[in-house]
Structures are given as C-alpha cells and as structure tokens.
C-alpha positions as semicolon CSV with decimal commas, in nm:
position;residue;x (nm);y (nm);z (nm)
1;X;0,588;1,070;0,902
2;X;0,478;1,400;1,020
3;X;0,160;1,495;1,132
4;X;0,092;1,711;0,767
5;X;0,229;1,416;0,587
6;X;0,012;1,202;0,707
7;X;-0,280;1,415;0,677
8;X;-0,168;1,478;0,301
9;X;-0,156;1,106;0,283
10;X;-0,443;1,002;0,389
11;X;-0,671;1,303;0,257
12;X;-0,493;1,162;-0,121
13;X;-0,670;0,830;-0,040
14;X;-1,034;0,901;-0,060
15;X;-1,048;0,992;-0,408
16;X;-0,931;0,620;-0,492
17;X;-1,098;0,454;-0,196
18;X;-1,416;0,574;-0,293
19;X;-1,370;0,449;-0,685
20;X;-1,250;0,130;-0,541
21;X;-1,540;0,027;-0,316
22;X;-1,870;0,219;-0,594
23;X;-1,893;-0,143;-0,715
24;X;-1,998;-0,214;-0,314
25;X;-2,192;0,089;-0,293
26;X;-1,995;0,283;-0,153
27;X;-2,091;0,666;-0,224
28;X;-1,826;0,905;0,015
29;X;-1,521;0,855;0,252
30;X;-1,356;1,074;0,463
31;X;-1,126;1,036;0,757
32;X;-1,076;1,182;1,112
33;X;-0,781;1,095;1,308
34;X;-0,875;0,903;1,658
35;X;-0,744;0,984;2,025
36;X;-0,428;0,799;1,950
37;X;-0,404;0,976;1,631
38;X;-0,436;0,694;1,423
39;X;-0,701;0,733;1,065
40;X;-1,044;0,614;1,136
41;X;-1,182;0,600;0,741
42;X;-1,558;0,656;0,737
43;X;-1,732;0,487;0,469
44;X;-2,081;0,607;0,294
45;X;-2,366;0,384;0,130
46;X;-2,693;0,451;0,079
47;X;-2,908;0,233;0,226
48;X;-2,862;0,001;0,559
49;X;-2,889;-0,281;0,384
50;X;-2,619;-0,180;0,223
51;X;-2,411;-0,077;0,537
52;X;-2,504;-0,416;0,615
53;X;-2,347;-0,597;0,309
54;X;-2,059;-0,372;0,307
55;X;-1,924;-0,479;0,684
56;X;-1,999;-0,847;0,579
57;X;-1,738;-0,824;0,288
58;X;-1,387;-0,947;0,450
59;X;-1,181;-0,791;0,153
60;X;-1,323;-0,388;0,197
61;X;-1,098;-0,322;0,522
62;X;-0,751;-0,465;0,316
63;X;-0,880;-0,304;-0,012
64;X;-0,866;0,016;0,171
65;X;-0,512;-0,042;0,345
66;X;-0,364;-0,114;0,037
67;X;-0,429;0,201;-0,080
68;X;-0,306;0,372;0,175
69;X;-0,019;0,208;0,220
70;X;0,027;0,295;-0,121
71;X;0,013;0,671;-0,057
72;X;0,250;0,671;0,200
73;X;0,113;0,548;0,513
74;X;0,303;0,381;0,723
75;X;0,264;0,053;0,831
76;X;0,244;0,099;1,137
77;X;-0,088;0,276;1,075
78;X;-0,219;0,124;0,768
79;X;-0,272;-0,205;1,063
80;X;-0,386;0,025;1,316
81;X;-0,633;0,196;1,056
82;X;-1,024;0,139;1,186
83;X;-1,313;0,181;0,949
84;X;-1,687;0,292;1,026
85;X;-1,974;0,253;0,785
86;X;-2,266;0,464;0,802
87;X;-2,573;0,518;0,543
88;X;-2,742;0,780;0,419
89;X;-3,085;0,616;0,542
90;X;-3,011;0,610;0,874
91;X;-2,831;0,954;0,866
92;X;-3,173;1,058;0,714
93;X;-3,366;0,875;1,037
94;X;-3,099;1,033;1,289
95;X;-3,151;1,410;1,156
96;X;-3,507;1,361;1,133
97;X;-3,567;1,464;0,741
C-alpha cells in the first residue's frame, strides 16, 4: 500500500470510527502517522472522566481496527495501529481558556 493509499485509507476511517465509539463519548478522531509511519488514531471526549472510561473499555482499540482493516489497511498496520485519548477538559486546562 502506498503512502497516498494509506493516507486515503485511513482519512476514510474517521467518519465511521467516530459514529462507532458516540455511544462511548467519543466526539472527534483524527490520525497522524508516527516516526515509523505507522497511524496513531487520536480519540476526542469531553470530559476526563470520560477519557478515563474510554481507555478502560478493552473492546474500543479492536472496534477501531476493524474498521480499518475494513478500509484497506493492511494488517500489518491495523496491529501496529496505537491510539491516544485526549478530552476537551483538559485541552481546555492546557490552553488556559
């Protein structure tokens, strides 16, 4: 897979990652590649104690691999994928508003 077609892959993702995970509170996702090139998937909530709940639940990390395996991405990445949760409340504390 080339470096576009993966892009195009993952990018494809978010839409249905996001609709997947709302029931968990999830509000965003987005993805940046690493060093190694492989998709770090950053996921949004709201509140910490949300963050907090979502990195307890052992089934969001598969959900989202699923899914992109299921646009395209390889295996090979789909098990190297990583996933970072953030919240808007701390974003909020970190940026001072």
């Amino acid at each position: 897979m080339s470096e576009d077609q993966l892009r195009q892959a993952v990018d494809a993702a978010m839409v249905p990652i996001v609709a997947s995970l709302a029931p968990a509170g999830v509000l965003e996702a987005h993805w940046l590649p690493d060093r190694a090139g492989d998709p770090v998937v950053w996921i949004r909530v709201d509140t910490e104690a949300s963050r907090v709940a979502v990195q307890s639940y052992s089934w969001v990390l598969p959900q989202v691999q699923v899914i992109l395996a299921r646009l395209g991405l390889s295996p090979e990445k789909v098990m190297a994928l990583r996933m970072e949760v953030t919240s808007g409340e701390a974003e909020d504390r970190l940026f001072g508003e």
